[in-house]
Amino acid sequence: MRAAILAAMALCMAALLSAAAPAAGSGAATTHVYFLQGEQLVPVSRPGSTLRATLTSLLAGPSKAEAAKQFRTLVPAGTRLRSVRVADGVATVDLGEGFAAGKNADSLSARIAQLVFTATAVRGVKSVRVLIAGGVPLGLFPGIALSRPITRKQASQPVVPPPKPAPDPSGPARPDVRALQQRLADLGYLAADGVDGVAGDQTRYAVIAFQKWQRTPADGVVGPQTRAALDQAVRPTPIRTGPGGHRVEVLLDRQLTLAIDDNVVVRVMHMSSGKPGFATPTGSYAVFRKEARSWSVPYKVWLPWATYFVGGVAFHEYPDVPIGPASHGCVRTPRYDARWLYDFTPIGTPVVVYGRS
Amino acid sequence: MRIVAPIALALALVAGASGAEPPQTLVPGVLTVGLSLPSPGFQAGAVLPNKRVVAARGLEIDLARSLAARLGIRRVTFVNEPSFSRLLARGDKPWDIALAEVTITPSRRGRVDLSAPYLRADQGVLVRKTVAVPRTLAALARLRICVQRGTTSVEVVRERVRPSRPPFLFAGVELLFDALRVGRCDAVVLDAPILAAERAFAPDRYGPLAGVLRTNERYGIVIGKGSALTAPVDVAVQALVGNGTVSRLQRRWLLTDLRRLPVLG
């Protein structure tokens, strides 16, 4: 059953990647609308074939079952479809003022991407001209030019250059720092290359991971309590015993990622999953897509070392990995671990997301 | 019908703060407001083929509506003026007043009337995420600074900040913000209210507003030279600044009370 779901999702993603309009089925007419899951747009099927029917389905939002799988829409509820028309491959979509509601740039950007992908999934539509209350939007969607029709390709293109890695901290190596790092590395919280005697974010993240596993307040500072706990600690074990080989457990309550090899926890990594309203979906999945440089189409941000395991949900590098859940559903991983995790998880690697560990 | 008169008088008093007749406008009973779309936080909307602006929003939109109410004018319509320089040109205007973050200067005062200032704009400093927030000019000078070409910000950085490395120059505000976002710059120096608006729109993209550099630029409302509206608009603007309306709009649209920011220099 699970395999069937995974196969269906893989097909959906393939359709998304090829950026082709879904082929007309042989049976009842179906269309596709795009919702958000993690950092990407994900198509779902709906009955109908016309642009109006398709857009009406988009405005209606995900079903309850889809919402339970953490499909989201950022099109405001109650947005009115004033008129639609198609001429020469250009769909002119006139929406009520509600479509531009709110001030959050991510949300405004994501709903335009949803609209463009959904409209261009309809046969014969190549680009979309967006009107608000009959007018051409100027400044209502910050950073998005809407004075001309936009194609799916334009909506998918990166608008900023890929990030350059920040320089590592430098400074004199200290024996006490090195000893702490060695202890963290021995327990699986720090990569071996992080044992350099220089205090910095990499060490702080490892301390946070340790504190999260211990379920003590995570502040990244080694005080007496953390010190005592470190002296007594043993390497964490997997939440469940599973198949041999590489697999990953994601612990939402602890905000940790466990990399497991033959049922031994190789690494315990600090992470930040989906914030309230964008929770990372729990369940059993498998890695199906890997991109060293992934571009988030709806949110317009680079996701280096992205390993997708369900819909638009991936492990990826992010410069800012706060203590608690903060993402759109993905698993934000510190830059020190992201490349390593990417290499650890070939296509097919099992990933289980636990709500409680 | 003796009771009618006092009621009518009371209504007149409610309608206009001064109790006087609403001033004459291009379209009677309507205040036609010129804009120069877009400007983050200040003005955004959708433009119809006849230049009418619908779905208008922003600090200056709300300010125009408050101003109209103060003048006793019930309706407000907005029209977009694609050319900023035309807003400030001599001659007849297709609007009664215009708002477009116009800094008051003596040379502009020669061509159009400019109201009392409604916002004082200093230069602001916005830093990228993860950079140590500068608390002094000296600390700022050590960062890689980016500015928009052709703005007063360029002079302020060269003359007052004197950075250790020459600043990067960008043609447009969007390129400037992208450079900050991807880490090509440590800090951007630009009009503080615009930085505040950009940061409010996309809080995840940037670090904090580090502070301001006092320049005392002041934004005024544009009115046609010698218009009968100039005097009442001036009075109304001063009232809206004095009673806290403008501060409230700043908090609503820019989400940052700029007066509370540290002064770096």
Coordinates of C-alpha atoms in Angstrom, one line a residue:
Chain A
M1 CA 0.0 0.0 0.0
R2 CA 2.7 2.3 1.0
A3 CA 4.7 1.5 -2.1
A4 CA 1.6 2.4 -4.2
I5 CA 1.4 5.8 -2.5
L6 CA 5.1 6.4 -3.0
A7 CA 4.8 5.4 -6.7
A8 CA 1.9 7.8 -7.1
M9 CA 3.9 10.6 -5.5
A10 CA 6.9 9.8 -7.6
L11 CA 4.7 10.1 -10.7
C12 CA 3.3 13.4 -9.5
M13 CA 6.8 14.7 -8.9
A14 CA 7.9 13.5 -12.3
A15 CA 5.0 15.5 -13.8
L16 CA 6.1 18.5 -11.9
L17 CA 9.7 18.1 -13.0
S18 CA 8.9 17.7 -16.6
A19 CA 6.8 20.9 -16.4
A20 CA 4.5 19.4 -18.9
A21 CA 0.7 19.7 -18.9
P22 CA -0.7 16.5 -17.7
A23 CA -1.9 14.3 -20.5
A24 CA -5.7 14.0 -21.0
G25 CA -6.8 10.7 -19.5
S26 CA -9.0 8.3 -21.4
G27 CA -11.8 8.4 -18.8
A28 CA -13.5 11.3 -17.1
A29 CA -11.8 14.6 -17.5
T30 CA -9.3 15.5 -14.7
T31 CA -7.2 18.5 -14.1
H32 CA -4.4 19.4 -11.7
V33 CA -4.2 22.0 -9.0
Y34 CA -1.0 22.9 -7.1
F35 CA -0.7 23.1 -3.4
L36 CA 2.3 23.4 -1.1
Q37 CA 4.0 20.6 0.8
G38 CA 7.4 21.4 2.3
E39 CA 9.3 23.9 0.2
Q40 CA 7.7 22.9 -3.2
L41 CA 4.5 22.9 -5.2
V42 CA 2.8 19.5 -5.5
P43 CA 0.0 18.7 -7.9
V44 CA -3.2 17.0 -6.9
S45 CA -6.0 15.7 -9.2
R46 CA -9.5 17.3 -9.5
P47 CA -12.4 16.6 -11.8
G48 CA -12.9 19.0 -14.7
S49 CA -10.9 20.3 -17.6
T50 CA -11.6 23.9 -18.1
L51 CA -9.6 26.8 -16.8
R52 CA -12.5 28.1 -14.7
A53 CA -13.1 24.7 -13.1
T54 CA -9.4 24.2 -12.4
L55 CA -9.0 27.6 -10.8
T56 CA -12.2 27.2 -8.8
S57 CA -10.7 24.0 -7.4
L58 CA -7.5 25.8 -6.6
L59 CA -9.4 28.6 -4.7
A60 CA -11.3 25.9 -2.7
G61 CA -8.0 24.6 -1.2
P62 CA -6.9 21.1 -0.1
S63 CA -9.4 18.5 1.0
K64 CA -9.4 17.3 4.6
A65 CA -7.5 14.2 3.6
E66 CA -4.9 16.3 1.8
A67 CA -4.6 18.7 4.7
A68 CA -3.9 15.8 7.0
K69 CA -0.9 15.0 4.7
Q70 CA 0.2 18.6 5.2
F71 CA -0.8 19.9 1.8
R72 CA -1.3 23.6 2.2
T73 CA -2.6 26.5 0.2
L74 CA -1.5 30.1 0.6
V75 CA -4.4 31.5 -1.5
P76 CA -6.5 33.3 1.1
A77 CA -9.9 31.6 1.8
G78 CA -12.8 33.3 0.1
T79 CA -10.8 34.7 -2.8
R80 CA -13.2 35.5 -5.6
L81 CA -12.6 34.5 -9.3
R82 CA -14.0 37.6 -11.1
S83 CA -13.3 36.4 -14.7
V84 CA -11.1 34.2 -16.8
R85 CA -10.4 34.2 -20.5
V86 CA -7.8 32.6 -22.7
A87 CA -6.5 34.1 -26.0
D88 CA -3.4 32.9 -27.9
G89 CA -2.2 30.8 -25.0
V90 CA -2.4 33.6 -22.5
A91 CA -4.9 33.1 -19.6
T92 CA -6.1 36.4 -18.1
V93 CA -7.2 35.7 -14.6
D94 CA -9.0 38.5 -12.7
L95 CA -9.2 37.8 -9.0
G96 CA -10.8 39.7 -6.1
E97 CA -8.7 41.9 -3.9
G98 CA -8.6 39.1 -1.3
F99 CA -5.9 37.3 -3.4
A100 CA -3.4 40.1 -2.5
A101 CA -4.3 40.1 1.2
G102 CA -1.6 40.0 3.8
K103 CA 1.9 41.4 4.0
N104 CA 4.1 38.3 4.2
A105 CA 6.3 38.1 1.1
D106 CA 6.7 34.3 1.2
S107 CA 3.0 33.8 1.2
L108 CA 2.3 36.3 -1.6
S109 CA 5.1 34.8 -3.7
A110 CA 3.9 31.2 -3.1
R111 CA 0.3 31.9 -4.1
I112 CA 1.4 33.5 -7.4
A113 CA 3.4 30.3 -8.1
Q114 CA 0.4 28.1 -7.2
L115 CA -1.8 30.2 -9.6
V116 CA 0.7 30.1 -12.5
F117 CA 1.4 26.3 -12.2
T118 CA -2.3 25.5 -11.9
A119 CA -3.4 27.6 -14.8
T120 CA -0.6 26.4 -17.1
A121 CA -1.6 22.8 -16.3
V122 CA -4.7 23.4 -18.4
R123 CA -4.4 22.4 -22.0
G124 CA -3.8 25.4 -24.3
V125 CA -2.6 27.8 -21.5
K126 CA 1.1 28.9 -21.8
S127 CA 1.2 31.9 -19.6
V128 CA -0.9 33.8 -17.1
R129 CA -1.8 37.5 -16.8
V130 CA -2.8 38.2 -13.2
L131 CA -5.3 41.0 -12.6
I132 CA -6.5 42.2 -9.2
A133 CA -10.0 43.7 -9.1
G134 CA -9.5 44.3 -12.9
G135 CA -6.2 46.1 -12.6
V136 CA -2.5 45.3 -13.1
P137 CA -0.9 44.8 -9.7
L138 CA 2.0 47.1 -8.9
G139 CA 3.8 46.4 -5.6
L140 CA 1.0 44.1 -4.2
F141 CA 3.3 41.1 -4.7
P142 CA 6.8 42.4 -3.6
G143 CA 9.6 41.2 -5.9
I144 CA 7.3 39.7 -8.6
A145 CA 6.7 41.6 -11.8
L146 CA 3.1 41.1 -13.0
S147 CA 2.8 43.8 -15.7
R148 CA 3.3 41.0 -18.3
P149 CA 1.9 37.4 -18.5
I150 CA 4.2 34.9 -16.8
T151 CA 5.0 31.4 -18.0
R152 CA 5.6 28.4 -15.8
K153 CA 9.3 28.6 -16.7
Q154 CA 9.6 32.2 -15.6
A155 CA 7.8 31.4 -12.3
S156 CA 10.3 28.6 -11.7
Q157 CA 13.5 30.5 -12.5
P158 CA 15.9 31.3 -9.6
V159 CA 15.9 35.1 -9.0
V160 CA 19.0 35.2 -6.8
P161 CA 22.4 33.6 -7.3
P162 CA 23.2 30.5 -5.3
P163 CA 24.6 31.3 -1.9
K164 CA 28.3 31.1 -1.2
P165 CA 29.3 29.3 2.0
A166 CA 30.2 31.5 4.9
P167 CA 33.9 31.3 6.0
D168 CA 34.6 29.0 8.9
P169 CA 35.5 30.6 12.2
S170 CA 39.2 30.9 12.8
G171 CA 41.1 31.4 16.0
P172 CA 43.6 29.6 18.3
A173 CA 42.7 26.0 19.0
R174 CA 42.1 25.3 22.7
P175 CA 42.6 22.0 24.4
D176 CA 39.4 22.2 26.5
V177 CA 37.4 22.9 23.3
R178 CA 39.0 20.0 21.5
A179 CA 38.2 17.7 24.4
L180 CA 34.6 18.7 24.4
Q181 CA 34.4 18.3 20.6
Q182 CA 36.0 14.8 20.9
R183 CA 33.4 13.8 23.4
L184 CA 30.6 15.1 21.2
A185 CA 32.1 13.3 18.1
D186 CA 32.5 10.0 20.1
L187 CA 28.8 10.2 20.9
G188 CA 27.7 10.9 17.3
Y189 CA 26.7 14.6 17.8
L190 CA 29.6 16.1 15.9
A191 CA 31.3 15.2 12.6
A192 CA 34.8 14.0 12.9
D193 CA 36.1 17.0 10.9
G194 CA 34.5 19.3 13.5
V195 CA 37.2 18.3 16.1
D196 CA 39.6 21.2 15.6
G197 CA 39.8 22.9 19.0
V198 CA 38.1 26.1 17.6
A199 CA 34.7 27.0 19.2
G200 CA 32.1 28.0 16.7
D201 CA 28.6 27.3 15.3
Q202 CA 29.4 23.7 14.4
T203 CA 30.3 22.9 18.0
R204 CA 27.3 24.9 19.3
Y205 CA 24.9 23.0 17.0
A206 CA 26.4 19.7 18.3
V207 CA 25.8 20.8 21.9
I208 CA 22.2 21.8 21.0
A209 CA 21.7 18.3 19.4
F210 CA 23.0 16.7 22.6
Q211 CA 20.7 18.8 24.8
K212 CA 17.7 18.0 22.6
W213 CA 18.4 14.3 22.8
Q214 CA 18.6 14.6 26.6
R215 CA 15.4 16.7 26.6
T216 CA 17.1 19.5 28.6
P217 CA 16.7 23.1 27.6
A218 CA 18.7 23.6 24.4
D219 CA 20.9 26.7 24.5
G220 CA 24.1 25.4 23.0
V221 CA 26.0 26.3 26.1
V222 CA 27.9 23.7 28.1
G223 CA 27.0 24.5 31.8
P224 CA 27.4 22.2 34.8
Q225 CA 24.3 20.2 34.0
T226 CA 25.2 19.6 30.3
R227 CA 28.8 18.8 31.4
A228 CA 27.6 16.2 33.9
A229 CA 25.2 14.7 31.3
L230 CA 28.0 14.5 28.7
D231 CA 30.2 12.6 31.1
Q232 CA 27.5 9.9 31.6
A233 CA 26.0 9.8 28.1
V234 CA 26.1 6.9 25.7
R235 CA 25.6 7.0 22.0
P236 CA 21.8 7.2 21.2
T237 CA 20.1 4.2 19.8
P238 CA 17.4 4.2 17.0
I239 CA 13.8 4.7 18.0
R240 CA 12.8 1.5 16.2
T241 CA 15.0 -1.4 15.1
G242 CA 14.7 -1.6 11.3
P243 CA 16.3 -3.0 8.2
G244 CA 20.1 -3.1 7.8
G245 CA 21.9 -0.5 5.8
H246 CA 21.4 3.2 5.7
R247 CA 18.2 4.8 7.0
V248 CA 17.1 8.0 8.7
E249 CA 14.7 8.7 11.6
V250 CA 13.3 12.2 12.0
L251 CA 12.1 13.1 15.6
L252 CA 9.8 16.0 15.4
D253 CA 9.3 16.3 19.2
R254 CA 13.1 16.4 19.8
Q255 CA 13.8 18.3 16.6
L256 CA 16.6 15.9 15.7
T257 CA 17.6 13.8 12.7
L258 CA 19.2 10.3 13.4
A259 CA 21.4 8.8 10.6
I260 CA 21.4 5.1 11.1
D261 CA 23.7 2.4 9.6
D262 CA 22.9 -1.3 10.4
N263 CA 20.8 -0.1 13.4
V264 CA 23.7 1.9 14.8
V265 CA 23.2 5.6 15.1
V266 CA 26.0 7.2 13.1
R267 CA 25.1 10.8 13.6
V268 CA 22.6 12.8 15.7
M269 CA 21.9 16.2 14.0
H270 CA 20.3 19.4 15.1
M271 CA 17.5 20.4 12.7
S272 CA 14.4 22.6 12.5
S273 CA 11.2 21.1 11.0
G274 CA 7.9 22.7 9.8
K275 CA 6.5 25.5 11.9
P276 CA 2.8 25.4 13.1
G277 CA 0.5 25.3 10.1
F278 CA 3.3 23.8 8.0
A279 CA 4.1 20.7 10.1
T280 CA 6.4 18.1 8.5
P281 CA 4.2 15.1 7.7
T282 CA 4.7 12.0 9.9
G283 CA 5.0 8.6 8.3
S284 CA 7.3 6.2 6.5
Y285 CA 8.9 7.4 3.2
A286 CA 11.9 6.9 1.0
V287 CA 14.3 9.3 -0.6
F288 CA 13.1 9.8 -4.2
R289 CA 14.9 12.9 -5.5
K290 CA 18.2 14.6 -4.8
E291 CA 19.4 18.0 -5.9
A292 CA 22.8 19.4 -4.8
R293 CA 21.3 22.9 -5.6
S294 CA 17.5 22.9 -5.3
W295 CA 15.4 26.0 -5.9
S296 CA 12.2 26.5 -4.0
V297 CA 9.8 27.6 -6.6
P298 CA 7.1 29.0 -4.3
Y299 CA 9.3 30.6 -1.7
K300 CA 12.1 31.7 -4.0
V301 CA 15.0 30.5 -1.9
W302 CA 18.0 28.1 -2.5
L303 CA 18.0 24.8 -0.8
P304 CA 21.5 23.4 -1.0
W305 CA 22.0 19.6 -0.6
A306 CA 18.3 18.8 -0.9
T307 CA 17.2 15.2 -0.3
Y308 CA 13.4 14.9 -1.0
F309 CA 11.6 12.1 0.8
V310 CA 7.9 13.0 0.4
G311 CA 6.3 15.6 -2.0
G312 CA 8.2 18.9 -1.6
V313 CA 9.6 17.9 1.8
A314 CA 13.4 17.5 2.0
F315 CA 16.4 17.6 4.2
H316 CA 18.3 20.6 3.1
E317 CA 21.0 23.0 4.2
Y318 CA 19.9 26.4 5.6
P319 CA 22.0 29.1 7.0
D320 CA 19.6 29.7 9.9
V321 CA 18.7 26.6 11.9
P322 CA 16.8 27.8 15.1
I323 CA 16.2 25.6 18.1
G324 CA 12.5 25.0 17.3
P325 CA 10.3 24.3 14.3
A326 CA 10.6 27.2 11.7
S327 CA 10.5 25.8 8.2
H328 CA 7.6 25.4 5.6
G329 CA 7.7 21.6 6.3
C330 CA 11.2 20.7 5.3
V331 CA 14.0 19.5 7.6
R332 CA 16.5 22.4 7.9
T333 CA 19.9 21.0 8.5
P334 CA 23.1 23.0 9.5
R335 CA 25.6 23.5 6.8
Y336 CA 28.2 21.4 8.6
D337 CA 25.9 18.3 8.3
A338 CA 23.9 18.9 5.1
R339 CA 26.5 17.7 2.6
W340 CA 27.3 14.7 4.8
L341 CA 23.6 13.7 5.1
Y342 CA 23.1 14.2 1.3
D343 CA 25.9 11.7 0.7
F344 CA 24.6 9.3 3.3
T345 CA 21.1 9.0 1.7
P346 CA 21.0 7.6 -1.8
I347 CA 17.7 7.3 -3.7
G348 CA 15.5 4.7 -1.9
T349 CA 16.9 5.3 1.6
P350 CA 14.1 4.8 4.1
V351 CA 13.0 7.9 6.1
V352 CA 10.6 7.6 9.0
V353 CA 9.2 10.8 10.6
Y354 CA 8.1 10.3 14.2
G355 CA 5.8 12.8 15.9
R356 CA 6.9 11.4 19.3
S357 CA 10.1 9.6 20.0
Chain B
M1 CA -38.9 72.7 10.9
R2 CA -36.7 74.6 13.4
I3 CA -34.9 71.6 14.6
V4 CA -33.4 70.9 11.2
A5 CA -30.9 73.7 11.3
P6 CA -29.0 72.7 14.5
I7 CA -28.8 69.2 13.3
A8 CA -27.3 70.3 9.9
L9 CA -24.9 72.5 11.8
A10 CA -23.8 69.6 14.0
L11 CA -23.2 67.4 10.9
A12 CA -21.1 70.1 9.4
L13 CA -19.0 70.3 12.5
V14 CA -18.6 66.5 12.5
A15 CA -17.7 66.5 8.9
G16 CA -14.9 69.0 8.9
A17 CA -12.6 69.4 11.9
S18 CA -12.6 73.2 11.4
G19 CA -16.3 73.3 10.7
A20 CA -15.6 75.0 7.4
E21 CA -16.9 74.0 4.0
P22 CA -14.8 71.2 2.4
P23 CA -12.3 72.8 -0.1
Q24 CA -12.9 72.7 -3.8
T25 CA -11.5 69.7 -5.6
L26 CA -11.2 68.7 -9.3
V27 CA -14.2 66.4 -8.9
P28 CA -16.6 67.9 -6.3
G29 CA -16.9 65.8 -3.2
V30 CA -13.9 63.6 -4.2
L31 CA -10.2 63.9 -3.3
T32 CA -8.2 62.7 -6.3
V33 CA -4.8 61.5 -5.1
G34 CA -1.8 61.0 -7.4
L35 CA 0.6 58.1 -6.6
S36 CA 3.8 56.7 -8.1
L37 CA 3.4 53.0 -7.7
P38 CA 4.9 50.9 -6.3
S39 CA 6.9 51.5 -3.1
P40 CA 7.0 48.8 -0.4
G41 CA 5.0 49.8 2.7
F42 CA 4.1 53.2 1.3
Q43 CA 1.9 52.4 -1.7
A44 CA 0.8 49.4 -3.8
G45 CA -2.3 48.7 -5.8
A46 CA -3.7 47.5 -9.1
V47 CA -3.9 50.0 -12.0
L48 CA -6.8 50.1 -14.5
P49 CA -6.3 51.1 -18.1
N50 CA -7.5 54.6 -17.3
K51 CA -4.8 54.9 -14.6
R52 CA -7.3 54.6 -11.7
V53 CA -5.8 52.6 -8.9
V54 CA -7.9 49.9 -7.2
A55 CA -7.0 47.6 -4.3
A56 CA -4.7 50.4 -3.0
R57 CA -2.9 49.9 0.2
G58 CA 0.0 51.3 2.2
L59 CA 1.0 54.0 4.6
E60 CA 0.4 56.8 2.1
I61 CA -3.0 55.3 1.0
D62 CA -4.2 55.4 4.6
L63 CA -2.7 58.8 5.1
A64 CA -4.6 60.2 2.1
R65 CA -7.9 58.8 3.4
S66 CA -7.3 60.3 6.9
L67 CA -6.4 63.6 5.2
A68 CA -9.7 63.5 3.2
A69 CA -11.7 62.8 6.3
R70 CA -10.0 65.7 8.0
L71 CA -10.8 68.0 5.1
G72 CA -14.4 66.9 5.2
I73 CA -14.2 65.1 1.8
R74 CA -16.1 61.9 1.8
R75 CA -14.6 60.0 -1.2
V76 CA -11.0 59.4 -2.3
T77 CA -9.9 58.1 -5.6
F78 CA -6.3 57.2 -6.5
V79 CA -4.6 57.7 -9.9
N80 CA -1.2 56.4 -10.9
E81 CA 1.4 58.7 -12.4
P82 CA 4.0 56.5 -14.1
S83 CA 6.5 59.3 -14.4
F84 CA 7.8 60.5 -11.0
S85 CA 9.3 63.7 -12.5
R86 CA 5.9 64.6 -13.9
L87 CA 4.5 64.6 -10.3
L88 CA 6.9 67.4 -9.6
A89 CA 6.6 69.3 -12.9
R90 CA 5.0 72.8 -13.2
G91 CA 1.5 73.1 -14.6
D92 CA -2.0 71.7 -14.2
K93 CA -2.3 68.3 -12.4
P94 CA -4.8 65.5 -13.0
W95 CA -5.1 65.1 -9.3
D96 CA -5.7 67.3 -6.2
I97 CA -2.7 66.1 -4.1
A98 CA 0.0 63.5 -4.6
L99 CA 2.0 61.3 -2.2
A100 CA 5.2 59.6 -3.3
E101 CA 7.8 59.9 -0.6
V102 CA 8.8 63.2 -2.1
T103 CA 11.6 64.8 -0.1
I104 CA 11.1 68.5 0.4
T105 CA 13.8 70.6 -1.3
P106 CA 13.9 74.3 -2.2
S107 CA 14.2 73.7 -5.9
R108 CA 11.0 71.5 -5.9
R109 CA 9.2 74.2 -3.9
G110 CA 9.8 76.5 -6.9
R111 CA 7.7 74.2 -9.1
V112 CA 5.0 72.8 -6.8
D113 CA 3.6 73.4 -3.4
L114 CA 4.8 71.0 -0.8
S115 CA 2.9 70.5 2.5
A116 CA 4.4 70.4 6.0
P117 CA 6.3 67.2 6.4
Y118 CA 4.4 64.0 7.3
L119 CA 7.5 61.8 7.7
R120 CA 11.1 62.5 8.6
A121 CA 13.4 60.1 6.8
D122 CA 16.9 59.3 8.0
Q123 CA 19.2 56.9 6.3
G124 CA 18.9 53.4 7.8
V125 CA 21.2 50.4 8.1
L126 CA 19.9 46.9 7.4
V127 CA 22.3 44.0 8.0
R128 CA 22.3 40.5 6.6
K129 CA 21.5 37.5 8.8
T130 CA 24.2 36.1 11.0
V131 CA 26.4 39.2 10.8
A132 CA 27.4 40.9 14.1
V133 CA 25.1 43.9 14.4
P134 CA 27.1 47.1 14.2
R135 CA 26.5 49.4 17.2
T136 CA 28.9 52.2 16.1
L137 CA 29.9 53.9 12.8
A138 CA 33.4 52.3 13.2
A139 CA 31.9 48.9 13.4
L140 CA 29.7 49.6 10.4
A141 CA 32.7 50.9 8.5
R142 CA 34.4 47.5 8.8
L143 CA 31.4 45.8 7.0
R144 CA 30.9 45.3 3.3
I145 CA 28.3 48.0 2.6
C146 CA 25.9 48.2 -0.4
V147 CA 24.0 51.2 -1.6
Q148 CA 21.8 52.3 -4.5
R149 CA 23.5 54.2 -7.2
G150 CA 22.5 57.9 -7.5
T151 CA 21.0 58.3 -4.0
T152 CA 21.9 60.4 -1.1
S153 CA 22.9 57.2 0.6
V154 CA 26.0 57.0 -1.5
E155 CA 27.3 60.4 -0.2
V156 CA 26.3 59.6 3.4
V157 CA 28.3 56.3 3.2
R158 CA 31.4 58.0 1.6
E159 CA 31.4 61.1 3.8
R160 CA 30.2 59.9 7.2
V161 CA 30.7 56.1 7.4
R162 CA 34.0 56.0 5.4
P163 CA 34.1 52.2 5.0
S164 CA 37.4 50.3 4.9
R165 CA 36.3 48.8 1.5
P166 CA 34.6 50.8 -1.2
P167 CA 30.8 50.2 -1.2
F168 CA 29.1 48.0 -3.9
L169 CA 26.7 50.1 -6.0
F170 CA 23.4 48.6 -7.3
A171 CA 21.0 50.2 -9.8
G172 CA 17.8 49.1 -8.2
V173 CA 16.4 48.5 -4.8
E174 CA 15.5 44.9 -5.6
L175 CA 19.0 44.0 -6.7
L176 CA 20.3 45.7 -3.5
F177 CA 18.1 43.5 -1.3
D178 CA 18.9 40.4 -3.2
A179 CA 22.6 41.0 -2.7
L180 CA 22.0 41.5 1.0
R181 CA 20.0 38.3 1.1
V182 CA 22.6 36.1 -0.5
G183 CA 25.4 37.6 1.6
R184 CA 27.2 39.7 -1.0
C185 CA 26.8 42.6 1.3
D186 CA 26.9 42.7 5.1
A187 CA 24.8 45.9 5.3
V188 CA 22.6 48.1 3.1
V189 CA 22.3 51.8 3.7
L190 CA 19.0 53.4 2.3
D191 CA 16.1 55.5 3.5
A192 CA 15.2 54.0 6.9
P193 CA 11.4 53.8 6.2
I194 CA 12.0 51.9 3.0
L195 CA 14.3 49.5 4.8
A196 CA 11.8 49.1 7.6
A197 CA 9.0 48.3 5.0
E198 CA 11.1 45.8 3.1
R199 CA 12.1 44.0 6.3
A200 CA 8.5 43.9 7.5
F201 CA 7.4 42.3 4.2
A202 CA 10.1 39.6 4.4
P203 CA 11.4 39.2 8.0
D204 CA 13.0 35.8 7.2
R205 CA 15.3 37.3 4.6
Y206 CA 17.4 39.8 6.6
G207 CA 19.0 40.5 9.9
P208 CA 17.8 43.4 12.0
L209 CA 17.7 47.1 11.3
A210 CA 20.9 48.1 13.0
G211 CA 20.1 51.8 13.3
V212 CA 19.9 55.1 11.6
L213 CA 22.2 57.9 10.3
R214 CA 20.6 61.2 10.9
T215 CA 20.0 63.1 7.6
N216 CA 16.7 64.8 8.3
E217 CA 15.2 64.3 4.9
R218 CA 11.5 65.2 5.1
Y219 CA 8.6 63.9 2.9
G220 CA 5.9 66.4 1.9
I221 CA 2.6 66.1 0.0
V222 CA 2.6 67.6 -3.5
I223 CA 0.0 70.1 -4.4
G224 CA -0.3 72.2 -7.6
K225 CA 1.4 75.6 -7.3
G226 CA -0.9 78.1 -5.7
S227 CA -3.7 75.6 -5.2
A228 CA -6.6 76.6 -2.8
L229 CA -5.9 73.2 -1.2
T230 CA -2.4 74.1 -0.1
A231 CA -3.4 75.8 3.1
P232 CA -6.0 73.4 4.4
V233 CA -3.8 70.3 3.5
D234 CA -1.0 71.9 5.4
V235 CA -3.2 72.3 8.5
A236 CA -4.6 68.8 8.2
V237 CA -1.1 67.2 7.8
Q238 CA 0.2 69.0 10.9
A239 CA -2.9 67.8 12.8
L240 CA -2.4 64.2 11.7
V241 CA 1.3 64.3 12.7
G242 CA 0.4 66.0 16.0
N243 CA -2.4 63.6 17.0
G244 CA -0.3 60.4 16.4
T245 CA -2.1 59.2 13.3
V246 CA 1.1 59.1 11.3
S247 CA 3.0 57.2 14.0
R248 CA 0.1 54.7 14.1
L249 CA 0.3 54.3 10.3
Q250 CA 4.1 53.8 10.6
R251 CA 3.6 51.1 13.1
R252 CA 1.0 49.4 10.9
W253 CA 2.8 49.5 7.6
L254 CA 6.5 49.7 8.5
L255 CA 6.1 47.6 11.7
T256 CA 9.0 49.5 13.2
D257 CA 8.9 52.7 15.2
L258 CA 11.9 54.4 13.6
R259 CA 12.3 56.7 16.5
R260 CA 13.3 53.8 18.7
L261 CA 16.2 52.7 16.5
P262 CA 19.7 53.3 17.7
V263 CA 21.5 56.3 16.2
L264 CA 24.8 55.3 14.7
G265 CA 25.8 58.7 13.5

